[in-house]
Short mmCIF file of C-alpha atoms and ligand atoms in Angstrom, two decimals:
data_model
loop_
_atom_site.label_atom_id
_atom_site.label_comp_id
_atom_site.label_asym_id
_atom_site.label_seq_id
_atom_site.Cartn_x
_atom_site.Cartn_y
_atom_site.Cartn_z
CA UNK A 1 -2.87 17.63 12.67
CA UNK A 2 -1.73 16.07 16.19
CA UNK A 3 -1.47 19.49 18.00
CA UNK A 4 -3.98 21.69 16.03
CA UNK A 5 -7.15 19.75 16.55
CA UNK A 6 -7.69 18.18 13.10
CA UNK A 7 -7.26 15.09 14.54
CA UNK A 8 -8.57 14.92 18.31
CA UNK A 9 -9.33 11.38 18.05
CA UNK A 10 -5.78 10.09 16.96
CA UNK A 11 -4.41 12.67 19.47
CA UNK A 12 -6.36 10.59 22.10
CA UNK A 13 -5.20 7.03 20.79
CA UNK A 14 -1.39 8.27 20.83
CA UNK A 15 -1.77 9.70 23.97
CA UNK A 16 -3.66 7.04 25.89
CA UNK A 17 -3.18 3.73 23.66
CA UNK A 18 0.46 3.33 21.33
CA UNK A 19 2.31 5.16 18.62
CA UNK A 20 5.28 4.65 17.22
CA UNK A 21 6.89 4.84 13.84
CA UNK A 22 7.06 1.25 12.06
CA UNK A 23 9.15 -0.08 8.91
CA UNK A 24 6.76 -1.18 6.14
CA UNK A 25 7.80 -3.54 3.59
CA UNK A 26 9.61 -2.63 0.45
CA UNK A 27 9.13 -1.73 -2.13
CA UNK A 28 6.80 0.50 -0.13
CA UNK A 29 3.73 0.19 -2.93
CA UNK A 30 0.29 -0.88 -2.40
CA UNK A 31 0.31 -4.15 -2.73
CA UNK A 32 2.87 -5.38 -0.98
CA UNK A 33 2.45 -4.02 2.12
CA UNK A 34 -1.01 -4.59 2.09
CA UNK A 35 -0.63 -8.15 1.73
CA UNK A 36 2.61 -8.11 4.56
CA UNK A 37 -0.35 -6.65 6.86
CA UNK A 38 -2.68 -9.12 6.44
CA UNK A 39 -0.89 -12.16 6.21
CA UNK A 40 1.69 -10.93 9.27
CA UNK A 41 4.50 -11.75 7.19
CA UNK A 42 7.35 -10.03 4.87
CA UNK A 43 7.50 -10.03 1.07
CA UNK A 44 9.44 -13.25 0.75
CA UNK A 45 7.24 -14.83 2.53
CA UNK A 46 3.75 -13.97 0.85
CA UNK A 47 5.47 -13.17 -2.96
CA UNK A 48 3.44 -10.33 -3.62
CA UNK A 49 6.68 -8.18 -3.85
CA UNK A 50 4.75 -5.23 -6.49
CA UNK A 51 1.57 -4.75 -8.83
CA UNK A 52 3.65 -6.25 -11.52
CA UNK A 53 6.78 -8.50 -12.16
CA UNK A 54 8.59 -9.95 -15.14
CA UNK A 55 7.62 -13.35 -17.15
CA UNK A 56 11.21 -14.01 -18.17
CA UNK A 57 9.81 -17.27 -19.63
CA UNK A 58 7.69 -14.74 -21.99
CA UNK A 59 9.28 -11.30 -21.13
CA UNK A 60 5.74 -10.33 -20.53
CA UNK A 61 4.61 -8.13 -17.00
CA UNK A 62 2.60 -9.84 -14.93
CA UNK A 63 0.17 -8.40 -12.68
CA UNK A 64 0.33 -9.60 -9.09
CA UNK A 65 -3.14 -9.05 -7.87
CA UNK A 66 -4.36 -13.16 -8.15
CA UNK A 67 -5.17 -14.96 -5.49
CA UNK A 68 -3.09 -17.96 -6.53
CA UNK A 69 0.22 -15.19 -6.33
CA UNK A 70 -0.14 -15.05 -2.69
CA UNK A 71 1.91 -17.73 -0.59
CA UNK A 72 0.82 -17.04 2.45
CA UNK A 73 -2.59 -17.55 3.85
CA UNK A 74 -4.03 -14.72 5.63
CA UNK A 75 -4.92 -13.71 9.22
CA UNK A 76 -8.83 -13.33 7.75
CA UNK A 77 -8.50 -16.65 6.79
CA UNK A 78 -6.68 -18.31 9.73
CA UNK A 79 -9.69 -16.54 11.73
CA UNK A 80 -12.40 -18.10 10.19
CA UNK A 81 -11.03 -21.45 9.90
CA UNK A 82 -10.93 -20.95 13.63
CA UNK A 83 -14.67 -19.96 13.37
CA UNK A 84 -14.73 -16.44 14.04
CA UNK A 85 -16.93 -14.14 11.24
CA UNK A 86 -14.18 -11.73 9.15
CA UNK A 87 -14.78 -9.12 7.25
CA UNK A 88 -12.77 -7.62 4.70
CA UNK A 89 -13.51 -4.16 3.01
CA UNK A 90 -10.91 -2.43 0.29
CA UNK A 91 -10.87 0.63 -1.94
CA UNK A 92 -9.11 -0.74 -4.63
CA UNK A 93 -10.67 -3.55 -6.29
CA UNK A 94 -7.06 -5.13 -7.11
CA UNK A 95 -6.54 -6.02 -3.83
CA UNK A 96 -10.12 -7.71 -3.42
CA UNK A 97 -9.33 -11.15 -4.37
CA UNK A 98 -5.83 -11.87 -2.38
CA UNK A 99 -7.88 -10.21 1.02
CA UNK A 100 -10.49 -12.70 0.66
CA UNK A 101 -8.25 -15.77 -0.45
CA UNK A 102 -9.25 -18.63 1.38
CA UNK A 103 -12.53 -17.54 3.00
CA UNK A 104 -16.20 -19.03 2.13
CA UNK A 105 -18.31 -15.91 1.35
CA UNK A 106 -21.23 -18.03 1.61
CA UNK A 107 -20.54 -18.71 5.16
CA UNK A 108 -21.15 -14.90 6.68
CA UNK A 109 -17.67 -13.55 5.45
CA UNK A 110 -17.88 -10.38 3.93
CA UNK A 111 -15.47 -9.03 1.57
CA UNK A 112 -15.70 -6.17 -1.33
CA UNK A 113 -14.26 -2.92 -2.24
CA UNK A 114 -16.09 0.43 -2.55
CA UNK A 115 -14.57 0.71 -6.47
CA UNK A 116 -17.39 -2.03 -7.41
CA UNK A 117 -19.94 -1.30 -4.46
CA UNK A 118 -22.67 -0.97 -6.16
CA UNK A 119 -21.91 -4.39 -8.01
CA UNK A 120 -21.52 -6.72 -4.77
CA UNK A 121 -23.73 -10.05 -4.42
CA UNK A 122 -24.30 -12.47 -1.89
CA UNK A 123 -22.11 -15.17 -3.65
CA UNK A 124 -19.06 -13.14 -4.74
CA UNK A 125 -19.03 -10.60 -2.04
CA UNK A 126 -21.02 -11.60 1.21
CA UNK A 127 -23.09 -8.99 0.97
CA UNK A 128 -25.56 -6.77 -1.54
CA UNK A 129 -27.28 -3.61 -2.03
CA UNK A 130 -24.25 -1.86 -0.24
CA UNK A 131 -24.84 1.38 -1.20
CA UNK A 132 -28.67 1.08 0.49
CA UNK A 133 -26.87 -0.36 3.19
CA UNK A 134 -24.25 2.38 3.85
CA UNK A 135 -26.31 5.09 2.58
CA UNK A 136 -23.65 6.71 -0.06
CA UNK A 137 -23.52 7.33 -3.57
CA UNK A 138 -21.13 5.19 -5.59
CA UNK A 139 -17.74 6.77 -4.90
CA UNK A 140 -15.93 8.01 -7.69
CA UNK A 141 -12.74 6.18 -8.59
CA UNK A 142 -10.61 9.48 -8.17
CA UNK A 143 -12.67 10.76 -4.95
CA UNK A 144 -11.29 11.16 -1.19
CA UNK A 145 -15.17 9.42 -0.77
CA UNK A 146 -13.66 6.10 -2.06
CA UNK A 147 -11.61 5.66 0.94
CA UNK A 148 -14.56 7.51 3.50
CA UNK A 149 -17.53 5.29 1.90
CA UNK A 150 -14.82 1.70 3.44
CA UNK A 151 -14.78 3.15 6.36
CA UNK A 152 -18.67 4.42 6.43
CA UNK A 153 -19.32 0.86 5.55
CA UNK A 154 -16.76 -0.57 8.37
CA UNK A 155 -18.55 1.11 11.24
CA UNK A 156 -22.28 -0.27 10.00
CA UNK A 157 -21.02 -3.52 10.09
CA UNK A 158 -18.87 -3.55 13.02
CA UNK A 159 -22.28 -1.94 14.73
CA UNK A 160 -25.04 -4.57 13.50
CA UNK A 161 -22.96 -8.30 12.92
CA UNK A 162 -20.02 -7.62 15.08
CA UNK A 163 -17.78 -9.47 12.95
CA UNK A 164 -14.23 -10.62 15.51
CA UNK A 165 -11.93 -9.19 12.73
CA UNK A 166 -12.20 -6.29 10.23
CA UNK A 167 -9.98 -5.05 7.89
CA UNK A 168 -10.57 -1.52 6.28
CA UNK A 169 -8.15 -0.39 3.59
CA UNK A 170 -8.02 2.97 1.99
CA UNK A 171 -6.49 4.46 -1.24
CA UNK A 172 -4.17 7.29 -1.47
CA UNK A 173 -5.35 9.17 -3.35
CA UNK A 174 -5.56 12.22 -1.59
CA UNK A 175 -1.70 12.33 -0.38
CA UNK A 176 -0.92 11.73 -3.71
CA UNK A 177 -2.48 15.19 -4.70
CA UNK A 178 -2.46 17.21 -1.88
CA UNK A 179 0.48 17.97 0.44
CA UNK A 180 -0.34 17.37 4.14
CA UNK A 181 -1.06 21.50 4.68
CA UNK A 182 -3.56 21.65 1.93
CA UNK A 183 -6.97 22.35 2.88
CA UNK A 184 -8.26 19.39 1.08
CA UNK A 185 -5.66 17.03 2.63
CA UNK A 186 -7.02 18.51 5.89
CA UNK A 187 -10.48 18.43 5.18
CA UNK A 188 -9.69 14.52 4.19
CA UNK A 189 -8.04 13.44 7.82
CA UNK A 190 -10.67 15.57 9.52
CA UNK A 191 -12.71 12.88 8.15
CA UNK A 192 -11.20 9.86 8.72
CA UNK A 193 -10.66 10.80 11.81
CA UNK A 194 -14.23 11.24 12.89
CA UNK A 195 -14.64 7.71 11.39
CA UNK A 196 -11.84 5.89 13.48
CA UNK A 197 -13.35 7.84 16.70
CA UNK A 198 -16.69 6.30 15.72
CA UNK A 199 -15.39 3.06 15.61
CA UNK A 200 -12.95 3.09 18.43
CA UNK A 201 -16.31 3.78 20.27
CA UNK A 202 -18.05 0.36 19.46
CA UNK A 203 -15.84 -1.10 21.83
CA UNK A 204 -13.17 -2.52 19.63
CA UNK A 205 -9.43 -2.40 19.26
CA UNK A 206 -8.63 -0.42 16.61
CA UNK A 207 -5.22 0.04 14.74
CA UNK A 208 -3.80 2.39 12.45
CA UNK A 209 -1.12 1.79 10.38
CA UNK A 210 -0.33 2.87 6.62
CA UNK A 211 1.16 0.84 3.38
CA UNK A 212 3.49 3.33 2.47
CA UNK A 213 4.47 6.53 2.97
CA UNK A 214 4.53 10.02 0.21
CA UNK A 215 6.95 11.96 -0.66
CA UNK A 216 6.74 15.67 -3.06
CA UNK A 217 8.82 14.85 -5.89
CA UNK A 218 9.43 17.63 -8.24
CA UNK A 219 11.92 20.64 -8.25
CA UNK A 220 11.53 24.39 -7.00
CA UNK A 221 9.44 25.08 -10.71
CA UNK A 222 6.95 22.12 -9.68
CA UNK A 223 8.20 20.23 -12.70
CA UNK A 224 8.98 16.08 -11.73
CA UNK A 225 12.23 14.93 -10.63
CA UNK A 226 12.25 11.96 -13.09
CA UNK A 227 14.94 9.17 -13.90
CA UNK A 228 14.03 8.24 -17.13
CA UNK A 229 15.52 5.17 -16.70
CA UNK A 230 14.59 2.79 -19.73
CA UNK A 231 16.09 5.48 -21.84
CA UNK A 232 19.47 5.91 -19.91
CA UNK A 233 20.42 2.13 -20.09
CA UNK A 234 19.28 1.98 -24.10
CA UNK A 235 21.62 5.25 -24.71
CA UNK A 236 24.64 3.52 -22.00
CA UNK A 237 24.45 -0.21 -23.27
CA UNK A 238 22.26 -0.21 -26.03
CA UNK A 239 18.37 -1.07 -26.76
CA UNK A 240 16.75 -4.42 -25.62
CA UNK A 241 19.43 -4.91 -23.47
CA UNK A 242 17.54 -4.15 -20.60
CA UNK A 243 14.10 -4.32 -19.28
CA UNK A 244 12.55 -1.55 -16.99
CA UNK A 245 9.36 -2.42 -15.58
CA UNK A 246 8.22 0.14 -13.28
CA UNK A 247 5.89 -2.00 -10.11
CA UNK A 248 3.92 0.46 -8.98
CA UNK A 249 1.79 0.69 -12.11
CA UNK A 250 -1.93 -0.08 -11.51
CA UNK A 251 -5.06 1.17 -13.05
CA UNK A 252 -4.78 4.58 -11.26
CA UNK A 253 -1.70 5.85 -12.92
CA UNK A 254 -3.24 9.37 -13.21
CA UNK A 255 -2.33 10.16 -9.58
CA UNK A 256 1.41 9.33 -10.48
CA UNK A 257 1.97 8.50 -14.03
CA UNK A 258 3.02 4.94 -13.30
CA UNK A 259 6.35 6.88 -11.21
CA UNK A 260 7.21 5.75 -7.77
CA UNK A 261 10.48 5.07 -5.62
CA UNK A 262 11.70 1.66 -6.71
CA UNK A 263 11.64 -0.15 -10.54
CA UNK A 264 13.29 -3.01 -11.36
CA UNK A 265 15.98 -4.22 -14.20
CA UNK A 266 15.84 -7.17 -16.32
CA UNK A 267 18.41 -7.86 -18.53
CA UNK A 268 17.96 -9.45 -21.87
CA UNK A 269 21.04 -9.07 -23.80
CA UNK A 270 25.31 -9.26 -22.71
CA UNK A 271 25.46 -6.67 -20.80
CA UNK A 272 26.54 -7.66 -17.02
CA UNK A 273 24.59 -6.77 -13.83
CA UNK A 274 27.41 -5.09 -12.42
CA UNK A 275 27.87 -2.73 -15.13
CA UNK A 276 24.49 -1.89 -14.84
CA UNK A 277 25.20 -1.00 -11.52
CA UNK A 278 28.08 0.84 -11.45
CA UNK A 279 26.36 2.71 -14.27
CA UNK A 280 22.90 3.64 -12.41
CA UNK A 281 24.65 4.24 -9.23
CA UNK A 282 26.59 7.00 -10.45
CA UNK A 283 23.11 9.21 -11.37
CA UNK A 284 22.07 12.08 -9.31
CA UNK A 285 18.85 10.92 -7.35
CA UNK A 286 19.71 7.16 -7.15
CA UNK A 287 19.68 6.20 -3.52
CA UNK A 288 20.68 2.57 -4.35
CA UNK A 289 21.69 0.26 -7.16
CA UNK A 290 21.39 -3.39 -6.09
CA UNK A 291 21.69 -7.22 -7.23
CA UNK A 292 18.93 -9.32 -6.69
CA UNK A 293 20.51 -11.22 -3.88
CA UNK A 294 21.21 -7.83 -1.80
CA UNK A 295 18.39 -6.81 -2.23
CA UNK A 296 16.40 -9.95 -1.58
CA UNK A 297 19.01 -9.98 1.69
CA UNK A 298 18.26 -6.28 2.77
CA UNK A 299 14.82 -5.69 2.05
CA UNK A 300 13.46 -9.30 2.97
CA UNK A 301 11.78 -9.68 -0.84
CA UNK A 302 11.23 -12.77 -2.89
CA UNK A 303 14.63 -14.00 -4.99
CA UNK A 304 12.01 -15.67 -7.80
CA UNK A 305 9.95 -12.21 -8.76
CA UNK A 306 13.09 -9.80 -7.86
CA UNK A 307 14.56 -8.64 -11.53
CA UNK A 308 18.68 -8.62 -11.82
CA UNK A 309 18.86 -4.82 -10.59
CA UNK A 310 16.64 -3.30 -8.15
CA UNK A 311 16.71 0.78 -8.41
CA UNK A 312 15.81 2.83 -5.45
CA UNK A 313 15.59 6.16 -5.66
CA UNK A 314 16.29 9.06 -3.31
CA UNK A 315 13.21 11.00 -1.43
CA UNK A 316 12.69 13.68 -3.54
CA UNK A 317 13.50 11.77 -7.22
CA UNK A 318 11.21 9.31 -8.83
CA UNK A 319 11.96 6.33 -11.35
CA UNK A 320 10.38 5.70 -14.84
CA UNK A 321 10.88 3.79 -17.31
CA UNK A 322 10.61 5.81 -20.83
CA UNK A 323 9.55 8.58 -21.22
CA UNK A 324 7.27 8.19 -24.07
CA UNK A 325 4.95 5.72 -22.16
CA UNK A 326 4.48 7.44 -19.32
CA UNK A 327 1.67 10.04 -19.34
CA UNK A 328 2.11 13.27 -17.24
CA UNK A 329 -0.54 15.41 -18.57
CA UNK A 330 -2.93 13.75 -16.00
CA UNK A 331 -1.35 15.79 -12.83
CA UNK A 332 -2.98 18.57 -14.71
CA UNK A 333 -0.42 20.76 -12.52
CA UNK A 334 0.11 19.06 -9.64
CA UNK A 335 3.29 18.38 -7.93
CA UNK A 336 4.55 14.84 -8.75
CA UNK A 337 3.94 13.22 -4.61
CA UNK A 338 4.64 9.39 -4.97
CA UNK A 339 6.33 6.36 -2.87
CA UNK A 340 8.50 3.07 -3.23
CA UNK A 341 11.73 3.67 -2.08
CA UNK A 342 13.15 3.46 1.76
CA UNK A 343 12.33 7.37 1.72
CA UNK A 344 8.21 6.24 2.18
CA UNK A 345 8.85 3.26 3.75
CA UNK A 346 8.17 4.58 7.19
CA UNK A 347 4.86 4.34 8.66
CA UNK A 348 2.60 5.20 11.78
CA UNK A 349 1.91 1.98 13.76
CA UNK A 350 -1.14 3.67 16.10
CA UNK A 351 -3.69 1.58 18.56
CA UNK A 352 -6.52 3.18 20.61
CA UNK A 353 -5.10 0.72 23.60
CA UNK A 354 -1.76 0.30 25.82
CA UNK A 355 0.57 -2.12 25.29
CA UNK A 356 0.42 -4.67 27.59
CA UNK A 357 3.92 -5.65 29.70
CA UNK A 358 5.51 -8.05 27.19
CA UNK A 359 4.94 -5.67 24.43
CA UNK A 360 6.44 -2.56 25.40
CA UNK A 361 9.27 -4.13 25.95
CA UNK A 362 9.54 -5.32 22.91
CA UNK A 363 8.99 -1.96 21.27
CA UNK A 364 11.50 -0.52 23.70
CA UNK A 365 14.41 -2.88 22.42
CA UNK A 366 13.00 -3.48 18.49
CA UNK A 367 11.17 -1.10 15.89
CA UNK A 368 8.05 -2.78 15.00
CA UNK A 369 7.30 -3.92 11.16
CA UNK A 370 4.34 -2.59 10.34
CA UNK A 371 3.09 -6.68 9.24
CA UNK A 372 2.90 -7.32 12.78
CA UNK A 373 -0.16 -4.72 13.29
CA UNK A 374 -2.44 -7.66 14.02
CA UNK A 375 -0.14 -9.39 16.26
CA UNK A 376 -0.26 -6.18 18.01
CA UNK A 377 -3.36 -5.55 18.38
CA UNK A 378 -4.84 -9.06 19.09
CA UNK A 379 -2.04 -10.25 21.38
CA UNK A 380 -0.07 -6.60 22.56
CA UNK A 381 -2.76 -4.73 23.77
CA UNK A 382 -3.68 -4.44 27.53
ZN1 ZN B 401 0.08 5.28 -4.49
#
């Protein structure tokens, strides 16, 4: 897209602002990193370590998407305790309510998601009449527009209140279906890109980075390359002796059938962690079996939601739980393209401005996390 003129205006940013290629935080999900962006700070710091852990008071999941989840108190609302007017603009609805933890929407704040546009008010939201206001239809939920109408919304506000500090996030929906040469995937950046060139020219500083990356998961016949996972530990050591709970699961499981890079083992009954292990580290496609403490250690995640086993699969392999409850018929012949594992954790860190002095040396001796994109952009830039 770089060299072929899809995308002239990121071409411009890379070569006259900063690129480089960032770690995001595991698991590399949604949530998560979204939440490491805006509060600047890894998973064990904020909690938010997937869209679902474990009760094992009542062996229940629990989604992760309240407010009172989140440990850490974001940049947004650091900024306007300082003062400063924020605004705050998702795809998702799920990730509304931790974005806008902590700020007074009655005080000029804006914060909503383009899911529920058309239901925003003053009190809960900031603002109303959104779709007037941006001049779009109510995107569908499954739509490349649900991602376009954030940003359509981003540049009208960044052009008439001039808020100090926006935050835009998108859904991937569109790298989950299409692969990067697709003509739809193309048509898709085409248009964000003419969005981020509209708003890099409103005078801003504008930076680019991504939750999570996507990888093509399925075999040379298009079918998925699935670890059932849920139905390999009931066979090994028995049923209810483990629990599977797959974090990536969300509302839009039709784009991936709840299967992503990285699920997570409870056990219940006798059987040891180790054996567990030893067991799931031996199947093709497993990039890593770990205990909760190494992987708390290695991928910086919190010890109180991480289960006893943490499961990370290879690039081109995905993790479910069993088979039964997880609906495939939805990729209606798609390949299976999903993320959570180290394979996706990779991401672009791009700003339409140099680095200042201090800051490029600190790229040239550290890889950025992709967390610090604020820090970056407020305090790196020239
Ligand atoms: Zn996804």
């Amino acid at each position: 897209y770089l060299t072929d003129g899809t995308t002239p205006n990121i071409r411009r940013f890379v070569e006259q602002g900063f690129a480089c290629v960032a770690e995001g935080s595991m698991p590399s999900f949604t949530c998560p990193n979204n939440m490491s962006i805006i509060t600047g700070t890894p998973t064990s710091r904020h909690g938010i370590s997937g869209n679902f852990y474990l009760d094992t008071t009542t062996w229940q999941p629990v989604v992760m998407t309240a407010p009172e989840l989140l440990r850490a108190d974001t940049i947004l609302a650091r900024f306007a305790a300082a003062g400063a007017s924020v605004v705050s603009i998702t795809a998702k609805d799920k990730l509304r309510r931790q974005l806008q933890k902590g700020l007074d929407l009655a005080a000029g704040h804006v914060s909503f998601s383009s899911e529920f546009a058309s239901r925003c008010t003053l009190e809960e939201n900031g603002i109303e009449d959104v779709l007037d206001y941006v001049g779009m239809a109510q995107p569908g939920m499954y739509s490349m527009e649900l991602s376009l109408f954030v940003l359509e919304a981003g540049v009208k506000l960044m052009r008439e209140r001039r808020p100090a500090l926006m935050y835009l996030s998108l859904t991937d929906f569109v790298q989950h279906k299409w692969a990067p040469d697709t003509e739809s995937a193309r048509t898709f950046y085409r248009r964000l890109d003419d969005a981020f060139g509209r708003l890099a020219a409103l005078d801003v500083t504008l930076a680019l980075t991504a939750d999570h990356g996507m990888s093509d998961k399925s075999d040379d016949a298009g079918r998925p390359n699935v670890i059932w996972l849920q139905d390999l530990l009931d066979a090994r050591f028995g049923k209810g002796e483990t629990t599977v709970i797959c974090p990536i699961t969300d509302a839009f499981v039709v784009h991936h059938g709840a299967l992503g890079g990285l699920v997570r083992v409870w056990i219940r009954g006798a059987v040891q962690a180790q054996d567990v292990i030893a067991y799931v580290a031996s199947l093709p496609g497993v990039h890593q079996a770990l205990d909760r403490a190494s992987a708390c250690r290695q991928y910086d995640m919190p010890p109180d939601r991480e289960a006893d086993v943490v499961v990370i699969s290879d690039a081109g392999t995905c993790i479910g739980a069993s088979q039964a409850d997880h609906d495939l018929s939805a990729l209606e012949g798609h390949r299976l393209r999903t993320h959570g594992g180290v394979s996706e954790a990779r991401v672009p860190l791009i700003l339409n401005r140099p680095l200042n002095a201090a800051y490029r040396y600190r790229v040239a001796s550290q890889v950025p996390k992709s967390y610090q994109v604020f820090d970056f952009a407020i305090n790196g830039t020239a």
